[in-house]
């Protein structure tokens, strides 16, 4: 059973999300919050596994609420929602510690899958959608870092995989591009996350743009 808290300032949206999740025996909707401050308070009281968090709310916005939960209650993982899939607040939410984001016009099946994904500790963001978002809103540096000066001791192979990851390729595509196994790619990515000090794929992509490893507008494939 995955315990879910829903935070949105619109009662109709909260009710709609609850009606999507509640009938599924895998979920228990434990509460609803109308603003970010209430979401933080209820999360500490109810200890949900996943908080479905609108990023634009009164009193305390979803980004600041996410940051507070990531700091004080990291076991309650945040899945951020946005009215638009191209929204600078989503990048801020990922920086703050959200495990992913969804636009509000997603299908019920996509919401259910994303909550499951976030519950496992993975980032619920499609790689190319994430790349498009970040390339629009994250300022890139002038040039990529050379392998010899890779941050935190990344090897040339890890740097190569980090760059491919950041340009939107999934693990299978990276494996095919480099002619190595998917399990080898996964092992390298685990090492990359550790050396970069990031938690997941979403934060690794943000780090790549901010470091200048890839430039805004760069695409994989």
PDB file of C-alpha atoms in Angstrom:
ATOM      1  CA  UNK A   1       0.000   0.000   0.000  1.00  0.00           C
ATOM      2  CA  UNK A   2       1.413   3.373  -1.096  1.00  0.00           C
ATOM      3  CA  UNK A   3       0.211   6.192   1.165  1.00  0.00           C
ATOM      4  CA  UNK A   4      -0.410   9.379  -0.834  1.00  0.00           C
ATOM      5  CA  UNK A   5      -0.970  12.978   0.251  1.00  0.00           C
ATOM      6  CA  UNK A   6      -2.440  15.352  -2.358  1.00  0.00           C
ATOM      7  CA  UNK A   7      -1.611  19.076  -2.217  1.00  0.00           C
ATOM      8  CA  UNK A   8      -3.349  21.532  -4.549  1.00  0.00           C
ATOM      9  CA  UNK A   9      -5.096  24.840  -3.944  1.00  0.00           C
ATOM     10  CA  UNK A  10      -8.034  23.873  -6.178  1.00  0.00           C
ATOM     11  CA  UNK A  11     -10.559  21.564  -4.462  1.00  0.00           C
ATOM     12  CA  UNK A  12     -11.734  20.156  -7.789  1.00  0.00           C
ATOM     13  CA  UNK A  13      -8.202  19.162  -8.759  1.00  0.00           C
ATOM     14  CA  UNK A  14      -7.587  17.544  -5.365  1.00  0.00           C
ATOM     15  CA  UNK A  15     -10.795  15.584  -5.655  1.00  0.00           C
ATOM     16  CA  UNK A  16     -10.029  14.532  -9.213  1.00  0.00           C
ATOM     17  CA  UNK A  17      -6.568  13.252  -8.275  1.00  0.00           C
ATOM     18  CA  UNK A  18      -8.009  11.390  -5.302  1.00  0.00           C
ATOM     19  CA  UNK A  19     -10.676   9.786  -7.476  1.00  0.00           C
ATOM     20  CA  UNK A  20      -7.972   8.567  -9.852  1.00  0.00           C
ATOM     21  CA  UNK A  21      -5.808   7.037  -7.134  1.00  0.00           C
ATOM     22  CA  UNK A  22      -8.268   5.856  -4.481  1.00  0.00           C
ATOM     23  CA  UNK A  23      -9.911   3.008  -6.446  1.00  0.00           C
ATOM     24  CA  UNK A  24      -6.519   1.361  -7.038  1.00  0.00           C
ATOM     25  CA  UNK A  25      -5.823  -1.095  -4.197  1.00  0.00           C
ATOM     26  CA  UNK A  26      -2.119  -0.170  -4.382  1.00  0.00           C
ATOM     27  CA  UNK A  27      -2.865   3.332  -3.043  1.00  0.00           C
ATOM     28  CA  UNK A  28      -4.312   4.904   0.064  1.00  0.00           C
ATOM     29  CA  UNK A  29      -5.048   8.635  -0.161  1.00  0.00           C
ATOM     30  CA  UNK A  30      -4.344   9.662   3.424  1.00  0.00           C
ATOM     31  CA  UNK A  31      -5.022  13.393   3.163  1.00  0.00           C
ATOM     32  CA  UNK A  32      -5.483  16.543   1.115  1.00  0.00           C
ATOM     33  CA  UNK A  33      -3.859  19.953   1.585  1.00  0.00           C
ATOM     34  CA  UNK A  34      -4.913  23.298   0.124  1.00  0.00           C
ATOM     35  CA  UNK A  35      -1.530  25.031   0.360  1.00  0.00           C
ATOM     36  CA  UNK A  36       2.152  24.258   0.824  1.00  0.00           C
ATOM     37  CA  UNK A  37       2.262  24.995   4.539  1.00  0.00           C
ATOM     38  CA  UNK A  38      -0.634  22.641   5.172  1.00  0.00           C
ATOM     39  CA  UNK A  39       1.038  20.014   2.968  1.00  0.00           C
ATOM     40  CA  UNK A  40       4.202  20.125   5.092  1.00  0.00           C
ATOM     41  CA  UNK A  41       2.216  19.936   8.325  1.00  0.00           C
ATOM     42  CA  UNK A  42       0.057  17.033   7.124  1.00  0.00           C
ATOM     43  CA  UNK A  43       3.078  15.172   5.766  1.00  0.00           C
ATOM     44  CA  UNK A  44       4.713  15.267   9.199  1.00  0.00           C
ATOM     45  CA  UNK A  45       1.472  14.144  10.790  1.00  0.00           C
ATOM     46  CA  UNK A  46       0.474  11.422   8.307  1.00  0.00           C
ATOM     47  CA  UNK A  47       3.903  10.294   6.994  1.00  0.00           C
ATOM     48  CA  UNK A  48       2.810   9.576   3.391  1.00  0.00           C
ATOM     49  CA  UNK A  49       5.081   7.683   1.015  1.00  0.00           C
ATOM     50  CA  UNK A  50       4.380  10.123  -1.842  1.00  0.00           C
ATOM     51  CA  UNK A  51       3.200  13.742  -1.841  1.00  0.00           C
ATOM     52  CA  UNK A  52       1.552  14.816  -5.101  1.00  0.00           C
ATOM     53  CA  UNK A  53       2.381  18.521  -4.949  1.00  0.00           C
ATOM     54  CA  UNK A  54       1.110  21.394  -7.078  1.00  0.00           C
ATOM     55  CA  UNK A  55       4.041  23.779  -7.481  1.00  0.00           C
ATOM     56  CA  UNK A  56       1.925  26.950  -7.482  1.00  0.00           C
ATOM     57  CA  UNK A  57       0.017  27.329  -4.222  1.00  0.00           C
ATOM     58  CA  UNK A  58      -0.679  30.108  -1.701  1.00  0.00           C
ATOM     59  CA  UNK A  59       0.855  30.579   1.778  1.00  0.00           C
ATOM     60  CA  UNK A  60       3.860  28.378   0.932  1.00  0.00           C
ATOM     61  CA  UNK A  61       4.399  27.501  -2.720  1.00  0.00           C
ATOM     62  CA  UNK A  62       5.064  23.947  -3.836  1.00  0.00           C
ATOM     63  CA  UNK A  63       8.760  24.540  -4.457  1.00  0.00           C
ATOM     64  CA  UNK A  64       9.415  25.782  -0.922  1.00  0.00           C
ATOM     65  CA  UNK A  65       7.190  23.059   0.512  1.00  0.00           C
ATOM     66  CA  UNK A  66       9.170  20.471  -1.453  1.00  0.00           C
ATOM     67  CA  UNK A  67      12.442  21.895  -0.162  1.00  0.00           C
ATOM     68  CA  UNK A  68      11.159  21.711   3.405  1.00  0.00           C
ATOM     69  CA  UNK A  69      10.000  18.111   3.023  1.00  0.00           C
ATOM     70  CA  UNK A  70      13.248  17.036   1.339  1.00  0.00           C
ATOM     71  CA  UNK A  71      15.141  18.509   4.303  1.00  0.00           C
ATOM     72  CA  UNK A  72      12.951  17.341   7.174  1.00  0.00           C
ATOM     73  CA  UNK A  73      11.002  14.334   5.872  1.00  0.00           C
ATOM     74  CA  UNK A  74      12.936  12.794   2.956  1.00  0.00           C
ATOM     75  CA  UNK A  75      11.041   9.505   3.193  1.00  0.00           C
ATOM     76  CA  UNK A  76       7.966  11.353   1.883  1.00  0.00           C
ATOM     77  CA  UNK A  77       8.873  11.706  -1.786  1.00  0.00           C
ATOM     78  CA  UNK A  78       7.423  14.573  -3.782  1.00  0.00           C
ATOM     79  CA  UNK A  79       5.903  14.288  -7.245  1.00  0.00           C
ATOM     80  CA  UNK A  80       5.398  17.863  -8.465  1.00  0.00           C
ATOM     81  CA  UNK A  81       2.537  18.929 -10.721  1.00  0.00           C
ATOM     82  CA  UNK A  82       2.475  21.849 -13.134  1.00  0.00           C
ATOM     83  CA  UNK A  83      -0.210  23.382 -15.310  1.00  0.00           C
ATOM     84  CA  UNK A  84       2.344  23.576 -18.134  1.00  0.00           C
ATOM     85  CA  UNK A  85       5.054  21.061 -19.027  1.00  0.00           C
ATOM     86  CA  UNK A  86       7.387  23.982 -19.864  1.00  0.00           C
ATOM     87  CA  UNK A  87       7.540  25.741 -16.524  1.00  0.00           C
ATOM     88  CA  UNK A  88      10.588  27.210 -14.795  1.00  0.00           C
ATOM     89  CA  UNK A  89       9.117  26.312 -11.424  1.00  0.00           C
ATOM     90  CA  UNK A  90       9.498  22.633 -12.277  1.00  0.00           C
ATOM     91  CA  UNK A  91      13.268  23.003 -12.506  1.00  0.00           C
ATOM     92  CA  UNK A  92      13.160  24.752  -9.138  1.00  0.00           C
ATOM     93  CA  UNK A  93      11.102  21.870  -7.731  1.00  0.00           C
ATOM     94  CA  UNK A  94      13.643  19.310  -8.971  1.00  0.00           C
ATOM     95  CA  UNK A  95      16.455  21.348  -7.450  1.00  0.00           C
ATOM     96  CA  UNK A  96      14.471  21.492  -4.214  1.00  0.00           C
ATOM     97  CA  UNK A  97      14.268  17.703  -4.061  1.00  0.00           C
ATOM     98  CA  UNK A  98      11.199  16.574  -6.023  1.00  0.00           C
ATOM     99  CA  UNK A  99      11.522  13.123  -7.509  1.00  0.00           C
ATOM    100  CA  UNK A 100       9.767  14.177 -10.693  1.00  0.00           C
ATOM    101  CA  UNK A 101       7.012  16.210 -12.222  1.00  0.00           C
ATOM    102  CA  UNK A 102       3.932  15.799 -14.377  1.00  0.00           C
ATOM    103  CA  UNK A 103       1.796  18.276 -16.293  1.00  0.00           C
ATOM    104  CA  UNK A 104      -1.777  18.378 -15.038  1.00  0.00           C
ATOM    105  CA  UNK A 105      -3.202  17.207 -18.355  1.00  0.00           C
ATOM    106  CA  UNK A 106      -1.679  13.731 -18.039  1.00  0.00           C
ATOM    107  CA  UNK A 107      -3.797  10.611 -18.264  1.00  0.00           C
ATOM    108  CA  UNK A 108      -4.889   8.706 -15.136  1.00  0.00           C
ATOM    109  CA  UNK A 109      -2.624   5.835 -16.206  1.00  0.00           C
ATOM    110  CA  UNK A 110       0.398   8.161 -16.383  1.00  0.00           C
ATOM    111  CA  UNK A 111      -0.330   9.553 -12.918  1.00  0.00           C
ATOM    112  CA  UNK A 112      -0.615   6.065 -11.437  1.00  0.00           C
ATOM    113  CA  UNK A 113       2.626   4.949 -13.104  1.00  0.00           C
ATOM    114  CA  UNK A 114       4.443   8.079 -11.916  1.00  0.00           C
ATOM    115  CA  UNK A 115       3.380   7.629  -8.295  1.00  0.00           C
ATOM    116  CA  UNK A 116       4.623   4.040  -8.425  1.00  0.00           C
ATOM    117  CA  UNK A 117       7.925   5.228  -9.935  1.00  0.00           C
ATOM    118  CA  UNK A 118       8.469   7.950  -7.346  1.00  0.00           C
ATOM    119  CA  UNK A 119       7.680   5.487  -4.565  1.00  0.00           C
ATOM    120  CA  UNK A 120      10.571   3.299  -5.732  1.00  0.00           C
ATOM    121  CA  UNK A 121      12.950   6.279  -5.550  1.00  0.00           C
ATOM    122  CA  UNK A 122      13.277   6.811  -9.296  1.00  0.00           C
ATOM    123  CA  UNK A 123      12.698  10.056 -11.170  1.00  0.00           C
ATOM    124  CA  UNK A 124       9.266  10.181 -12.808  1.00  0.00           C
ATOM    125  CA  UNK A 125      10.308  12.413 -15.699  1.00  0.00           C
ATOM    126  CA  UNK A 126      10.559  11.326 -19.334  1.00  0.00           C
ATOM    127  CA  UNK A 127      14.206  11.907 -20.382  1.00  0.00           C
ATOM    128  CA  UNK A 128      13.465  14.011 -23.464  1.00  0.00           C
ATOM    129  CA  UNK A 129      10.783  16.043 -21.714  1.00  0.00           C
ATOM    130  CA  UNK A 130      13.220  16.737 -18.901  1.00  0.00           C
ATOM    131  CA  UNK A 131      15.914  17.723 -21.392  1.00  0.00           C
ATOM    132  CA  UNK A 132      13.556  20.110 -23.187  1.00  0.00           C
ATOM    133  CA  UNK A 133      12.531  21.709 -19.925  1.00  0.00           C
ATOM    134  CA  UNK A 134      16.026  22.182 -18.579  1.00  0.00           C
ATOM    135  CA  UNK A 135      17.475  23.378 -21.870  1.00  0.00           C
ATOM    136  CA  UNK A 136      14.906  26.180 -21.788  1.00  0.00           C
ATOM    137  CA  UNK A 137      15.320  27.288 -18.196  1.00  0.00           C
ATOM    138  CA  UNK A 138      18.811  26.335 -17.001  1.00  0.00           C
ATOM    139  CA  UNK A 139      21.661  28.666 -17.962  1.00  0.00           C
ATOM    140  CA  UNK A 140      24.537  26.685 -19.451  1.00  0.00           C
ATOM    141  CA  UNK A 141      28.201  27.618 -19.253  1.00  0.00           C
ATOM    142  CA  UNK A 142      30.289  28.574 -22.274  1.00  0.00           C
ATOM    143  CA  UNK A 143      31.967  25.247 -22.999  1.00  0.00           C
ATOM    144  CA  UNK A 144      32.011  21.616 -21.858  1.00  0.00           C
ATOM    145  CA  UNK A 145      34.491  20.480 -19.262  1.00  0.00           C
ATOM    146  CA  UNK A 146      37.351  18.352 -20.661  1.00  0.00           C
ATOM    147  CA  UNK A 147      37.580  14.794 -19.357  1.00  0.00           C
ATOM    148  CA  UNK A 148      40.874  15.542 -17.603  1.00  0.00           C
ATOM    149  CA  UNK A 149      39.056  18.056 -15.394  1.00  0.00           C
ATOM    150  CA  UNK A 150      35.928  16.039 -14.776  1.00  0.00           C
ATOM    151  CA  UNK A 151      34.198  17.037 -11.509  1.00  0.00           C
ATOM    152  CA  UNK A 152      34.728  14.877  -8.454  1.00  0.00           C
ATOM    153  CA  UNK A 153      37.001  12.396 -10.195  1.00  0.00           C
ATOM    154  CA  UNK A 154      34.690  11.191 -12.967  1.00  0.00           C
ATOM    155  CA  UNK A 155      36.436   8.870 -15.398  1.00  0.00           C
ATOM    156  CA  UNK A 156      36.347   9.608 -19.141  1.00  0.00           C
ATOM    157  CA  UNK A 157      33.743   6.827 -19.569  1.00  0.00           C
ATOM    158  CA  UNK A 158      31.575   8.213 -16.761  1.00  0.00           C
ATOM    159  CA  UNK A 159      31.806  11.685 -18.264  1.00  0.00           C
ATOM    160  CA  UNK A 160      30.733  10.275 -21.638  1.00  0.00           C
ATOM    161  CA  UNK A 161      27.742   8.475 -20.106  1.00  0.00           C
ATOM    162  CA  UNK A 162      26.772  11.554 -18.080  1.00  0.00           C
ATOM    163  CA  UNK A 163      26.749  13.626 -21.258  1.00  0.00           C
ATOM    164  CA  UNK A 164      24.592  11.092 -23.117  1.00  0.00           C
ATOM    165  CA  UNK A 165      22.208  10.875 -20.159  1.00  0.00           C
ATOM    166  CA  UNK A 166      21.948  14.656 -20.089  1.00  0.00           C
ATOM    167  CA  UNK A 167      21.108  14.893 -23.788  1.00  0.00           C
ATOM    168  CA  UNK A 168      18.031  12.714 -23.285  1.00  0.00           C
ATOM    169  CA  UNK A 169      19.100   9.115 -23.908  1.00  0.00           C
ATOM    170  CA  UNK A 170      17.746   6.349 -21.709  1.00  0.00           C
ATOM    171  CA  UNK A 171      19.922   3.472 -20.452  1.00  0.00           C
ATOM    172  CA  UNK A 172      19.222   1.210 -23.419  1.00  0.00           C
ATOM    173  CA  UNK A 173      20.030   3.980 -25.895  1.00  0.00           C
ATOM    174  CA  UNK A 174      23.270   4.795 -24.066  1.00  0.00           C
ATOM    175  CA  UNK A 175      24.227   1.115 -24.108  1.00  0.00           C
ATOM    176  CA  UNK A 176      23.555   0.901 -27.836  1.00  0.00           C
ATOM    177  CA  UNK A 177      25.470   4.082 -28.578  1.00  0.00           C
ATOM    178  CA  UNK A 178      28.541   2.924 -26.630  1.00  0.00           C
ATOM    179  CA  UNK A 179      28.170  -0.784 -27.507  1.00  0.00           C
ATOM    180  CA  UNK A 180      28.118  -1.884 -23.871  1.00  0.00           C
ATOM    181  CA  UNK A 181      25.506  -3.703 -21.780  1.00  0.00           C
ATOM    182  CA  UNK A 182      22.602  -1.976 -20.049  1.00  0.00           C
ATOM    183  CA  UNK A 183      23.803  -3.344 -16.705  1.00  0.00           C
ATOM    184  CA  UNK A 184      27.200  -1.726 -17.288  1.00  0.00           C
ATOM    185  CA  UNK A 185      25.476   1.583 -18.020  1.00  0.00           C
ATOM    186  CA  UNK A 186      23.478   1.281 -14.794  1.00  0.00           C
ATOM    187  CA  UNK A 187      26.642   0.614 -12.797  1.00  0.00           C
ATOM    188  CA  UNK A 188      28.347   3.655 -14.303  1.00  0.00           C
ATOM    189  CA  UNK A 189      25.309   5.848 -13.609  1.00  0.00           C
ATOM    190  CA  UNK A 190      25.313   4.771  -9.962  1.00  0.00           C
ATOM    191  CA  UNK A 191      28.940   5.867  -9.743  1.00  0.00           C
ATOM    192  CA  UNK A 192      28.183   9.140 -11.507  1.00  0.00           C
ATOM    193  CA  UNK A 193      25.383   9.958  -9.047  1.00  0.00           C
ATOM    194  CA  UNK A 194      27.704   9.276  -6.106  1.00  0.00           C
ATOM    195  CA  UNK A 195      30.547  11.419  -7.451  1.00  0.00           C
ATOM    196  CA  UNK A 196      28.262  14.294  -8.421  1.00  0.00           C
ATOM    197  CA  UNK A 197      26.424  14.162  -5.113  1.00  0.00           C
ATOM    198  CA  UNK A 198      23.045  13.927  -6.851  1.00  0.00           C
ATOM    199  CA  UNK A 199      20.128  11.696  -5.996  1.00  0.00           C
ATOM    200  CA  UNK A 200      18.651  10.769  -9.342  1.00  0.00           C
ATOM    201  CA  UNK A 201      18.602  11.234 -13.109  1.00  0.00           C
ATOM    202  CA  UNK A 202      16.734  14.523 -12.930  1.00  0.00           C
ATOM    203  CA  UNK A 203      19.348  16.149 -10.712  1.00  0.00           C
ATOM    204  CA  UNK A 204      22.175  14.694 -12.835  1.00  0.00           C
ATOM    205  CA  UNK A 205      20.729  16.362 -15.930  1.00  0.00           C
ATOM    206  CA  UNK A 206      20.420  19.684 -14.125  1.00  0.00           C
ATOM    207  CA  UNK A 207      24.042  19.372 -12.980  1.00  0.00           C
ATOM    208  CA  UNK A 208      25.162  18.687 -16.559  1.00  0.00           C
ATOM    209  CA  UNK A 209      23.545  21.876 -17.866  1.00  0.00           C
ATOM    210  CA  UNK A 210      24.767  23.993 -14.990  1.00  0.00           C
ATOM    211  CA  UNK A 211      28.328  22.671 -15.335  1.00  0.00           C
ATOM    212  CA  UNK A 212      28.396  23.389 -19.082  1.00  0.00           C
ATOM    213  CA  UNK A 213      28.840  19.714 -19.966  1.00  0.00           C
ATOM    214  CA  UNK A 214      25.982  20.156 -22.447  1.00  0.00           C
ATOM    215  CA  UNK A 215      24.606  23.363 -23.880  1.00  0.00           C
ATOM    216  CA  UNK A 216      21.009  24.524 -23.922  1.00  0.00           C
ATOM    217  CA  UNK A 217      19.250  23.163 -26.990  1.00  0.00           C
ATOM    218  CA  UNK A 218      21.552  20.126 -27.269  1.00  0.00           C
ATOM    219  CA  UNK A 219      19.668  16.946 -28.122  1.00  0.00           C
ATOM    220  CA  UNK A 220      20.554  13.311 -27.906  1.00  0.00           C
ATOM    221  CA  UNK A 221      19.837  10.663 -30.594  1.00  0.00           C
TER     222      UNK A 221
END
